[in-house]
């Protein structure tokens, strides 16, 4: 280590090094004052890198990520795939990432119904498999992602594809007793184990809307609840093996 004593003359190389640091510091200060910065490599980049192993497009930089799929007996591929993620990045950067990745996959963004605001985004897409929807929401210092892609061919093979402008609603009874469902003032009787083996489950195509339904099983209490279905959706209402009414499951 070289030291410089007070009053002593520093070697020429040392003086050049100190002068260089002073010039760099003064240059950075001037750049900061004028709003110009030199082309130095950034310590952190806002660019998001795609994860090649993700089932749906997702960046490698996530604080939380989960994939959920809906499958049916005898169908080898999911009818519906959903990505839920929390990304520590600005909403604009996340939107830019997804638009770029969707473009690579041939997804077509739909203008009808599109919502793009500073704190939330709602977009629909047409994909080679079927319709998809992207929802982005800003929360704290992160962006929440909900991405759903549906497989039209798989839903058709599973006999749950809704008719145009309608929503499909399927009823399944896994119990050993007959179940009676009252839906929108109509009564549906489900024999024991109805729908346990596809495609025996009753399927109804209904106008989109909010419906109330009630379940009656001999020897058990009546249960009632509501379900809201949108055009193009397919849902399943299931009576469990013990006669319990399960929460509706979106199939497509």
JSON list of N, CA and C in Angstrom, two decimals, residues 52-125:
[
{"chain": "A", "resi": 52, "resn": "UNK", "atom": "N", "xyz": [-38.61, -20.22, -20.16]},
{"chain": "A", "resi": 52, "resn": "UNK", "atom": "CA", "xyz": [-38.92, -21.20, -21.21]},
{"chain": "A", "resi": 52, "resn": "UNK", "atom": "C", "xyz": [-39.69, -22.41, -20.70]},
{"chain": "A", "resi": 53, "resn": "UNK", "atom": "N", "xyz": [-39.70, -22.64, -19.39]},
{"chain": "A", "resi": 53, "resn": "UNK", "atom": "CA", "xyz": [-40.37, -23.81, -18.83]},
{"chain": "A", "resi": 53, "resn": "UNK", "atom": "C", "xyz": [-41.79, -23.54, -18.36]},
{"chain": "A", "resi": 54, "resn": "UNK", "atom": "N", "xyz": [-42.26, -22.31, -18.48]},
{"chain": "A", "resi": 54, "resn": "UNK", "atom": "CA", "xyz": [-43.60, -21.96, -18.01]},
{"chain": "A", "resi": 54, "resn": "UNK", "atom": "C", "xyz": [-44.67, -22.49, -18.97]},
{"chain": "A", "resi": 55, "resn": "UNK", "atom": "N", "xyz": [-45.76, -23.03, -18.41]},
{"chain": "A", "resi": 55, "resn": "UNK", "atom": "CA", "xyz": [-46.85, -23.57, -19.23]},
{"chain": "A", "resi": 55, "resn": "UNK", "atom": "C", "xyz": [-47.56, -22.46, -20.01]},
{"chain": "A", "resi": 56, "resn": "UNK", "atom": "N", "xyz": [-47.65, -21.28, -19.42]},
{"chain": "A", "resi": 56, "resn": "UNK", "atom": "CA", "xyz": [-48.14, -20.08, -20.09]},
{"chain": "A", "resi": 56, "resn": "UNK", "atom": "C", "xyz": [-47.07, -19.02, -19.96]},
{"chain": "A", "resi": 57, "resn": "UNK", "atom": "N", "xyz": [-47.03, -18.04, -20.87]},
{"chain": "A", "resi": 57, "resn": "UNK", "atom": "CA", "xyz": [-45.97, -17.03, -20.80]},
{"chain": "A", "resi": 57, "resn": "UNK", "atom": "C", "xyz": [-45.85, -16.40, -19.42]},
{"chain": "A", "resi": 58, "resn": "UNK", "atom": "N", "xyz": [-44.63, -16.39, -18.90]},
{"chain": "A", "resi": 58, "resn": "UNK", "atom": "CA", "xyz": [-44.36, -15.80, -17.59]},
{"chain": "A", "resi": 58, "resn": "UNK", "atom": "C", "xyz": [-42.89, -15.42, -17.53]},
{"chain": "A", "resi": 59, "resn": "UNK", "atom": "N", "xyz": [-42.57, -14.32, -16.87]},
{"chain": "A", "resi": 59, "resn": "UNK", "atom": "CA", "xyz": [-41.15, -13.93, -16.74]},
{"chain": "A", "resi": 59, "resn": "UNK", "atom": "C", "xyz": [-40.46, -14.74, -15.65]},
{"chain": "A", "resi": 60, "resn": "UNK", "atom": "N", "xyz": [-39.15, -14.77, -15.72]},
{"chain": "A", "resi": 60, "resn": "UNK", "atom": "CA", "xyz": [-38.38, -15.47, -14.70]},
{"chain": "A", "resi": 60, "resn": "UNK", "atom": "C", "xyz": [-38.42, -14.73, -13.37]},
{"chain": "A", "resi": 61, "resn": "UNK", "atom": "N", "xyz": [-38.61, -13.41, -13.43]},
{"chain": "A", "resi": 61, "resn": "UNK", "atom": "CA", "xyz": [-38.63, -12.60, -12.21]},
{"chain": "A", "resi": 61, "resn": "UNK", "atom": "C", "xyz": [-40.05, -12.55, -11.65]},
{"chain": "A", "resi": 62, "resn": "UNK", "atom": "N", "xyz": [-40.35, -13.44, -10.71]},
{"chain": "A", "resi": 62, "resn": "UNK", "atom": "CA", "xyz": [-41.64, -13.45, -10.04]},
{"chain": "A", "resi": 62, "resn": "UNK", "atom": "C", "xyz": [-41.43, -13.71, -8.56]},
{"chain": "A", "resi": 63, "resn": "UNK", "atom": "N", "xyz": [-42.29, -13.12, -7.73]},
{"chain": "A", "resi": 63, "resn": "UNK", "atom": "CA", "xyz": [-42.25, -13.42, -6.30]},
{"chain": "A", "resi": 63, "resn": "UNK", "atom": "C", "xyz": [-43.25, -14.51, -5.95]},
{"chain": "A", "resi": 64, "resn": "UNK", "atom": "N", "xyz": [-44.17, -14.80, -6.89]},
{"chain": "A", "resi": 64, "resn": "UNK", "atom": "CA", "xyz": [-45.15, -15.88, -6.71]},
{"chain": "A", "resi": 64, "resn": "UNK", "atom": "C", "xyz": [-45.65, -16.29, -8.07]},
{"chain": "A", "resi": 65, "resn": "UNK", "atom": "N", "xyz": [-45.84, -17.60, -8.26]},
{"chain": "A", "resi": 65, "resn": "UNK", "atom": "CA", "xyz": [-46.38, -18.08, -9.53]},
{"chain": "A", "resi": 65, "resn": "UNK", "atom": "C", "xyz": [-47.04, -19.43, -9.32]},
{"chain": "A", "resi": 66, "resn": "UNK", "atom": "N", "xyz": [-48.22, -19.60, -9.92]},
{"chain": "A", "resi": 66, "resn": "UNK", "atom": "CA", "xyz": [-48.97, -20.84, -9.80]},
{"chain": "A", "resi": 66, "resn": "UNK", "atom": "C", "xyz": [-49.72, -21.11, -11.10]},
{"chain": "A", "resi": 67, "resn": "UNK", "atom": "N", "xyz": [-49.73, -22.38, -11.51]},
{"chain": "A", "resi": 67, "resn": "UNK", "atom": "CA", "xyz": [-50.46, -22.80, -12.70]},
{"chain": "A", "resi": 67, "resn": "UNK", "atom": "C", "xyz": [-51.56, -23.77, -12.27]},
{"chain": "A", "resi": 68, "resn": "UNK", "atom": "N", "xyz": [-52.78, -23.51, -12.74]},
{"chain": "A", "resi": 68, "resn": "UNK", "atom": "CA", "xyz": [-53.89, -24.41, -12.48]},
{"chain": "A", "resi": 68, "resn": "UNK", "atom": "C", "xyz": [-54.50, -24.88, -13.79]},
{"chain": "A", "resi": 69, "resn": "UNK", "atom": "N", "xyz": [-54.89, -26.14, -13.84]},
{"chain": "A", "resi": 69, "resn": "UNK", "atom": "CA", "xyz": [-55.50, -26.69, -15.05]},
{"chain": "A", "resi": 69, "resn": "UNK", "atom": "C", "xyz": [-56.81, -27.40, -14.71]},
{"chain": "A", "resi": 70, "resn": "UNK", "atom": "N", "xyz": [-57.72, -27.40, -15.66]},
{"chain": "A", "resi": 70, "resn": "UNK", "atom": "CA", "xyz": [-58.99, -28.13, -15.53]},
{"chain": "A", "resi": 70, "resn": "UNK", "atom": "C", "xyz": [-59.00, -29.23, -16.57]},
{"chain": "A", "resi": 71, "resn": "UNK", "atom": "N", "xyz": [-59.10, -30.47, -16.09]},
{"chain": "A", "resi": 71, "resn": "UNK", "atom": "CA", "xyz": [-59.12, -31.62, -16.99]},
{"chain": "A", "resi": 71, "resn": "UNK", "atom": "C", "xyz": [-60.37, -32.45, -16.76]},
{"chain": "A", "resi": 72, "resn": "UNK", "atom": "N", "xyz": [-60.69, -33.26, -17.77]},
{"chain": "A", "resi": 72, "resn": "UNK", "atom": "CA", "xyz": [-61.83, -34.15, -17.66]},
{"chain": "A", "resi": 72, "resn": "UNK", "atom": "C", "xyz": [-61.43, -35.55, -18.07]},
{"chain": "A", "resi": 73, "resn": "UNK", "atom": "N", "xyz": [-62.14, -36.51, -17.52]},
{"chain": "A", "resi": 73, "resn": "UNK", "atom": "CA", "xyz": [-61.84, -37.91, -17.76]},
{"chain": "A", "resi": 73, "resn": "UNK", "atom": "C", "xyz": [-61.84, -38.24, -19.26]},
{"chain": "A", "resi": 74, "resn": "UNK", "atom": "N", "xyz": [-60.78, -38.88, -19.72]},
{"chain": "A", "resi": 74, "resn": "UNK", "atom": "CA", "xyz": [-60.68, -39.29, -21.11]},
{"chain": "A", "resi": 74, "resn": "UNK", "atom": "C", "xyz": [-60.13, -38.24, -22.06]},
{"chain": "A", "resi": 75, "resn": "UNK", "atom": "N", "xyz": [-59.88, -37.03, -21.54]},
{"chain": "A", "resi": 75, "resn": "UNK", "atom": "CA", "xyz": [-59.32, -35.95, -22.37]},
{"chain": "A", "resi": 75, "resn": "UNK", "atom": "C", "xyz": [-57.88, -35.71, -21.91]},
{"chain": "A", "resi": 76, "resn": "UNK", "atom": "N", "xyz": [-56.93, -35.87, -22.83]},
{"chain": "A", "resi": 76, "resn": "UNK", "atom": "CA", "xyz": [-55.52, -35.84, -22.45]},
{"chain": "A", "resi": 76, "resn": "UNK", "atom": "C", "xyz": [-54.95, -34.47, -22.18]},
{"chain": "A", "resi": 77, "resn": "UNK", "atom": "N", "xyz": [-55.62, -33.42, -22.61]},
{"chain": "A", "resi": 77, "resn": "UNK", "atom": "CA", "xyz": [-55.09, -32.06, -22.43]},
{"chain": "A", "resi": 77, "resn": "UNK", "atom": "C", "xyz": [-56.08, -31.24, -21.61]},
{"chain": "A", "resi": 78, "resn": "UNK", "atom": "N", "xyz": [-55.61, -30.18, -20.94]},
{"chain": "A", "resi": 78, "resn": "UNK", "atom": "CA", "xyz": [-56.51, -29.35, -20.14]},
{"chain": "A", "resi": 78, "resn": "UNK", "atom": "C", "xyz": [-57.53, -28.61, -21.00]},
{"chain": "A", "resi": 79, "resn": "UNK", "atom": "N", "xyz": [-58.74, -28.46, -20.46]},
{"chain": "A", "resi": 79, "resn": "UNK", "atom": "CA", "xyz": [-59.74, -27.63, -21.11]},
{"chain": "A", "resi": 79, "resn": "UNK", "atom": "C", "xyz": [-59.45, -26.16, -20.84]},
{"chain": "A", "resi": 80, "resn": "UNK", "atom": "N", "xyz": [-58.84, -25.90, -19.70]},
{"chain": "A", "resi": 80, "resn": "UNK", "atom": "CA", "xyz": [-58.61, -24.52, -19.26]},
{"chain": "A", "resi": 80, "resn": "UNK", "atom": "C", "xyz": [-57.31, -24.49, -18.46]},
{"chain": "A", "resi": 81, "resn": "UNK", "atom": "N", "xyz": [-56.45, -23.52, -18.75]},
{"chain": "A", "resi": 81, "resn": "UNK", "atom": "CA", "xyz": [-55.19, -23.35, -18.04]},
{"chain": "A", "resi": 81, "resn": "UNK", "atom": "C", "xyz": [-55.12, -21.93, -17.51]},
{"chain": "A", "resi": 82, "resn": "UNK", "atom": "N", "xyz": [-54.78, -21.79, -16.23]},
{"chain": "A", "resi": 82, "resn": "UNK", "atom": "CA", "xyz": [-54.75, -20.47, -15.61]},
{"chain": "A", "resi": 82, "resn": "UNK", "atom": "C", "xyz": [-53.41, -20.23, -14.94]},
{"chain": "A", "resi": 83, "resn": "UNK", "atom": "N", "xyz": [-52.83, -19.07, -15.21]},
{"chain": "A", "resi": 83, "resn": "UNK", "atom": "CA", "xyz": [-51.59, -18.63, -14.56]},
{"chain": "A", "resi": 83, "resn": "UNK", "atom": "C", "xyz": [-51.91, -17.49, -13.59]},
{"chain": "A", "resi": 84, "resn": "UNK", "atom": "N", "xyz": [-51.46, -17.63, -12.37]},
{"chain": "A", "resi": 84, "resn": "UNK", "atom": "CA", "xyz": [-51.55, -16.57, -11.37]},
{"chain": "A", "resi": 84, "resn": "UNK", "atom": "C", "xyz": [-50.15, -16.24, -10.93]},
{"chain": "A", "resi": 85, "resn": "UNK", "atom": "N", "xyz": [-49.78, -14.96, -10.97]},
{"chain": "A", "resi": 85, "resn": "UNK", "atom": "CA", "xyz": [-48.41, -14.59, -10.64]},
{"chain": "A", "resi": 85, "resn": "UNK", "atom": "C", "xyz": [-48.37, -13.20, -10.01]},
{"chain": "A", "resi": 86, "resn": "UNK", "atom": "N", "xyz": [-47.30, -12.97, -9.27]},
{"chain": "A", "resi": 86, "resn": "UNK", "atom": "CA", "xyz": [-46.99, -11.66, -8.71]},
{"chain": "A", "resi": 86, "resn": "UNK", "atom": "C", "xyz": [-45.60, -11.27, -9.19]},
{"chain": "A", "resi": 87, "resn": "UNK", "atom": "N", "xyz": [-45.51, -10.18, -9.93]},
{"chain": "A", "resi": 87, "resn": "UNK", "atom": "CA", "xyz": [-44.26, -9.79, -10.56]},
{"chain": "A", "resi": 87, "resn": "UNK", "atom": "C", "xyz": [-43.79, -8.46, -9.98]},
{"chain": "A", "resi": 88, "resn": "UNK", "atom": "N", "xyz": [-42.60, -8.41, -9.39]},
{"chain": "A", "resi": 88, "resn": "UNK", "atom": "CA", "xyz": [-42.08, -7.14, -8.85]},
{"chain": "A", "resi": 88, "resn": "UNK", "atom": "C", "xyz": [-41.58, -6.22, -9.95]},
{"chain": "A", "resi": 89, "resn": "UNK", "atom": "N", "xyz": [-42.53, -5.66, -10.68]},
{"chain": "A", "resi": 89, "resn": "UNK", "atom": "CA", "xyz": [-42.20, -4.77, -11.81]},
{"chain": "A", "resi": 89, "resn": "UNK", "atom": "C", "xyz": [-43.38, -3.84, -12.05]},
{"chain": "A", "resi": 90, "resn": "UNK", "atom": "N", "xyz": [-43.14, -2.76, -12.78]},
{"chain": "A", "resi": 90, "resn": "UNK", "atom": "CA", "xyz": [-44.19, -1.82, -13.11]},
{"chain": "A", "resi": 90, "resn": "UNK", "atom": "C", "xyz": [-45.20, -2.46, -14.05]},
{"chain": "A", "resi": 91, "resn": "UNK", "atom": "N", "xyz": [-46.46, -2.02, -13.94]},
{"chain": "A", "resi": 91, "resn": "UNK", "atom": "CA", "xyz": [-47.52, -2.59, -14.78]},
{"chain": "A", "resi": 91, "resn": "UNK", "atom": "C", "xyz": [-47.20, -2.41, -16.26]},
{"chain": "A", "resi": 92, "resn": "UNK", "atom": "N", "xyz": [-46.68, -1.25, -16.63]},
{"chain": "A", "resi": 92, "resn": "UNK", "atom": "CA", "xyz": [-46.34, -1.00, -18.03]},
{"chain": "A", "resi": 92, "resn": "UNK", "atom": "C", "xyz": [-45.30, -1.97, -18.56]},
{"chain": "A", "resi": 93, "resn": "UNK", "atom": "N", "xyz": [-44.30, -2.29, -17.72]},
{"chain": "A", "resi": 93, "resn": "UNK", "atom": "CA", "xyz": [-43.27, -3.24, -18.14]},
{"chain": "A", "resi": 93, "resn": "UNK", "atom": "C", "xyz": [-43.84, -4.64, -18.30]},
{"chain": "A", "resi": 94, "resn": "UNK", "atom": "N", "xyz": [-44.77, -5.02, -17.41]},
{"chain": "A", "resi": 94, "resn": "UNK", "atom": "CA", "xyz": [-45.39, -6.34, -17.51]},
{"chain": "A", "resi": 94, "resn": "UNK", "atom": "C", "xyz": [-46.26, -6.42, -18.76]},
{"chain": "A", "resi": 95, "resn": "UNK", "atom": "N", "xyz": [-47.00, -5.37, -19.04]},
{"chain": "A", "resi": 95, "resn": "UNK", "atom": "CA", "xyz": [-47.84, -5.36, -20.25]},
{"chain": "A", "resi": 95, "resn": "UNK", "atom": "C", "xyz": [-46.99, -5.45, -21.50]},
{"chain": "A", "resi": 96, "resn": "UNK", "atom": "N", "xyz": [-45.88, -4.72, -21.54]},
{"chain": "A", "resi": 96, "resn": "UNK", "atom": "CA", "xyz": [-44.97, -4.80, -22.68]},
{"chain": "A", "resi": 96, "resn": "UNK", "atom": "C", "xyz": [-44.43, -6.21, -22.85]},
{"chain": "A", "resi": 97, "resn": "UNK", "atom": "N", "xyz": [-44.08, -6.85, -21.75]},
{"chain": "A", "resi": 97, "resn": "UNK", "atom": "CA", "xyz": [-43.58, -8.24, -21.80]},
{"chain": "A", "resi": 97, "resn": "UNK", "atom": "C", "xyz": [-44.62, -9.16, -22.42]},
{"chain": "A", "resi": 98, "resn": "UNK", "atom": "N", "xyz": [-45.86, -9.07, -21.94]},
{"chain": "A", "resi": 98, "resn": "UNK", "atom": "CA", "xyz": [-46.87, -10.01, -22.42]},
{"chain": "A", "resi": 98, "resn": "UNK", "atom": "C", "xyz": [-47.25, -9.75, -23.87]},
{"chain": "A", "resi": 99, "resn": "UNK", "atom": "N", "xyz": [-47.32, -8.52, -24.27]},
{"chain": "A", "resi": 99, "resn": "UNK", "atom": "CA", "xyz": [-47.63, -8.26, -25.67]},
{"chain": "A", "resi": 99, "resn": "UNK", "atom": "C", "xyz": [-46.55, -8.83, -26.59]},
{"chain": "A", "resi": 100, "resn": "UNK", "atom": "N", "xyz": [-45.30, -8.71, -26.16]},
{"chain": "A", "resi": 100, "resn": "UNK", "atom": "CA", "xyz": [-44.20, -9.26, -26.96]},
{"chain": "A", "resi": 100, "resn": "UNK", "atom": "C", "xyz": [-44.27, -10.78, -27.03]},
{"chain": "A", "resi": 101, "resn": "UNK", "atom": "N", "xyz": [-44.52, -11.42, -25.89]},
{"chain": "A", "resi": 101, "resn": "UNK", "atom": "CA", "xyz": [-44.57, -12.89, -25.85]},
{"chain": "A", "resi": 101, "resn": "UNK", "atom": "C", "xyz": [-45.78, -13.42, -26.62]},
{"chain": "A", "resi": 102, "resn": "UNK", "atom": "N", "xyz": [-46.93, -12.75, -26.49]},
{"chain": "A", "resi": 102, "resn": "UNK", "atom": "CA", "xyz": [-48.11, -13.19, -27.22]},
{"chain": "A", "resi": 102, "resn": "UNK", "atom": "C", "xyz": [-47.90, -13.05, -28.72]},
{"chain": "A", "resi": 103, "resn": "UNK", "atom": "N", "xyz": [-47.19, -12.00, -29.11]},
{"chain": "A", "resi": 103, "resn": "UNK", "atom": "CA", "xyz": [-46.90, -11.84, -30.53]},
{"chain": "A", "resi": 103, "resn": "UNK", "atom": "C", "xyz": [-46.08, -12.99, -31.09]},
{"chain": "A", "resi": 104, "resn": "UNK", "atom": "N", "xyz": [-45.14, -13.48, -30.29]},
{"chain": "A", "resi": 104, "resn": "UNK", "atom": "CA", "xyz": [-44.32, -14.62, -30.72]},
{"chain": "A", "resi": 104, "resn": "UNK", "atom": "C", "xyz": [-45.16, -15.88, -30.90]},
{"chain": "A", "resi": 105, "resn": "UNK", "atom": "N", "xyz": [-46.23, -16.00, -30.10]},
{"chain": "A", "resi": 105, "resn": "UNK", "atom": "CA", "xyz": [-47.07, -17.21, -30.12]},
{"chain": "A", "resi": 105, "resn": "UNK", "atom": "C", "xyz": [-48.22, -17.10, -31.12]},
{"chain": "A", "resi": 106, "resn": "UNK", "atom": "N", "xyz": [-48.35, -15.94, -31.76]},
{"chain": "A", "resi": 106, "resn": "UNK", "atom": "CA", "xyz": [-49.43, -15.78, -32.72]},
{"chain": "A", "resi": 106, "resn": "UNK", "atom": "C", "xyz": [-50.77, -15.45, -32.09]},
{"chain": "A", "resi": 107, "resn": "UNK", "atom": "N", "xyz": [-50.77, -14.95, -30.84]},
{"chain": "A", "resi": 107, "resn": "UNK", "atom": "CA", "xyz": [-52.01, -14.54, -30.19]},
{"chain": "A", "resi": 107, "resn": "UNK", "atom": "C", "xyz": [-52.44, -13.19, -30.76]},
{"chain": "A", "resi": 108, "resn": "UNK", "atom": "N", "xyz": [-53.73, -13.04, -31.03]},
{"chain": "A", "resi": 108, "resn": "UNK", "atom": "CA", "xyz": [-54.26, -11.81, -31.60]},
{"chain": "A", "resi": 108, "resn": "UNK", "atom": "C", "xyz": [-55.05, -11.04, -30.55]},
{"chain": "A", "resi": 109, "resn": "UNK", "atom": "N", "xyz": [-54.59, -9.83, -30.25]},
{"chain": "A", "resi": 109, "resn": "UNK", "atom": "CA", "xyz": [-55.27, -8.99, -29.25]},
{"chain": "A", "resi": 109, "resn": "UNK", "atom": "C", "xyz": [-56.56, -8.42, -29.82]},
{"chain": "A", "resi": 110, "resn": "UNK", "atom": "N", "xyz": [-57.62, -8.48, -29.03]},
{"chain": "A", "resi": 110, "resn": "UNK", "atom": "CA", "xyz": [-58.93, -7.99, -29.44]},
{"chain": "A", "resi": 110, "resn": "UNK", "atom": "C", "xyz": [-59.18, -6.60, -28.86]},
{"chain": "A", "resi": 111, "resn": "UNK", "atom": "N", "xyz": [-59.64, -5.70, -29.70]},
{"chain": "A", "resi": 111, "resn": "UNK", "atom": "CA", "xyz": [-59.87, -4.33, -29.24]},
{"chain": "A", "resi": 111, "resn": "UNK", "atom": "C", "xyz": [-61.19, -4.18, -28.47]},
{"chain": "A", "resi": 112, "resn": "UNK", "atom": "N", "xyz": [-62.19, -4.97, -28.85]},
{"chain": "A", "resi": 112, "resn": "UNK", "atom": "CA", "xyz": [-63.49, -4.86, -28.19]},
{"chain": "A", "resi": 112, "resn": "UNK", "atom": "C", "xyz": [-63.37, -5.21, -26.71]},
{"chain": "A", "resi": 113, "resn": "UNK", "atom": "N", "xyz": [-63.82, -4.29, -25.87]},
{"chain": "A", "resi": 113, "resn": "UNK", "atom": "CA", "xyz": [-63.81, -4.55, -24.43]},
{"chain": "A", "resi": 113, "resn": "UNK", "atom": "C", "xyz": [-62.47, -4.35, -23.76]},
{"chain": "A", "resi": 114, "resn": "UNK", "atom": "N", "xyz": [-61.45, -3.93, -24.49]},
{"chain": "A", "resi": 114, "resn": "UNK", "atom": "CA", "xyz": [-60.13, -3.75, -23.90]},
{"chain": "A", "resi": 114, "resn": "UNK", "atom": "C", "xyz": [-60.14, -2.58, -22.92]},
{"chain": "A", "resi": 115, "resn": "UNK", "atom": "N", "xyz": [-59.46, -2.79, -21.79]},
{"chain": "A", "resi": 115, "resn": "UNK", "atom": "CA", "xyz": [-59.32, -1.75, -20.76]},
{"chain": "A", "resi": 115, "resn": "UNK", "atom": "C", "xyz": [-57.85, -1.62, -20.41]},
{"chain": "A", "resi": 116, "resn": "UNK", "atom": "N", "xyz": [-57.30, -0.42, -20.57]},
{"chain": "A", "resi": 116, "resn": "UNK", "atom": "CA", "xyz": [-55.90, -0.17, -20.22]},
{"chain": "A", "resi": 116, "resn": "UNK", "atom": "C", "xyz": [-55.85, 1.10, -19.39]},
{"chain": "A", "resi": 117, "resn": "UNK", "atom": "N", "xyz": [-55.59, 0.96, -18.10]},
{"chain": "A", "resi": 117, "resn": "UNK", "atom": "CA", "xyz": [-55.50, 2.09, -17.18]},
{"chain": "A", "resi": 117, "resn": "UNK", "atom": "C", "xyz": [-54.16, 2.03, -16.46]},
{"chain": "A", "resi": 118, "resn": "UNK", "atom": "N", "xyz": [-53.89, 3.03, -15.65]},
{"chain": "A", "resi": 118, "resn": "UNK", "atom": "CA", "xyz": [-52.59, 3.10, -14.98]},
{"chain": "A", "resi": 118, "resn": "UNK", "atom": "C", "xyz": [-52.42, 2.01, -13.94]},
{"chain": "A", "resi": 119, "resn": "UNK", "atom": "N", "xyz": [-53.53, 1.52, -13.38]},
{"chain": "A", "resi": 119, "resn": "UNK", "atom": "CA", "xyz": [-53.42, 0.53, -12.31]},
{"chain": "A", "resi": 119, "resn": "UNK", "atom": "C", "xyz": [-54.07, -0.81, -12.64]},
{"chain": "A", "resi": 120, "resn": "UNK", "atom": "N", "xyz": [-54.66, -0.95, -13.83]},
{"chain": "A", "resi": 120, "resn": "UNK", "atom": "CA", "xyz": [-55.24, -2.24, -14.19]},
{"chain": "A", "resi": 120, "resn": "UNK", "atom": "C", "xyz": [-55.40, -2.34, -15.71]},
{"chain": "A", "resi": 121, "resn": "UNK", "atom": "N", "xyz": [-55.36, -3.59, -16.19]},
{"chain": "A", "resi": 121, "resn": "UNK", "atom": "CA", "xyz": [-55.48, -3.87, -17.63]},
{"chain": "A", "resi": 121, "resn": "UNK", "atom": "C", "xyz": [-56.38, -5.10, -17.78]},
{"chain": "A", "resi": 122, "resn": "UNK", "atom": "N", "xyz": [-57.26, -5.05, -18.78]},
{"chain": "A", "resi": 122, "resn": "UNK", "atom": "CA", "xyz": [-58.10, -6.19, -19.13]},
{"chain": "A", "resi": 122, "resn": "UNK", "atom": "C", "xyz": [-58.06, -6.35, -20.65]},
{"chain": "A", "resi": 123, "resn": "UNK", "atom": "N", "xyz": [-57.53, -7.47, -21.12]},
{"chain": "A", "resi": 123, "resn": "UNK", "atom": "CA", "xyz": [-57.39, -7.71, -22.55]},
{"chain": "A", "resi": 123, "resn": "UNK", "atom": "C", "xyz": [-57.85, -9.11, -22.90]},
{"chain": "A", "resi": 124, "resn": "UNK", "atom": "N", "xyz": [-58.43, -9.25, -24.08]},
{"chain": "A", "resi": 124, "resn": "UNK", "atom": "CA", "xyz": [-58.84, -10.56, -24.60]},
{"chain": "A", "resi": 124, "resn": "UNK", "atom": "C", "xyz": [-58.03, -10.88, -25.84]},
{"chain": "A", "resi": 125, "resn": "UNK", "atom": "N", "xyz": [-57.81, -12.18, -26.06]},
{"chain": "A", "resi": 125, "resn": "UNK", "atom": "CA", "xyz": [-56.99, -12.62, -27.19]},
{"chain": "A", "resi": 125, "resn": "UNK", "atom": "C", "xyz": [-57.64, -13.83, -27.86]}
]
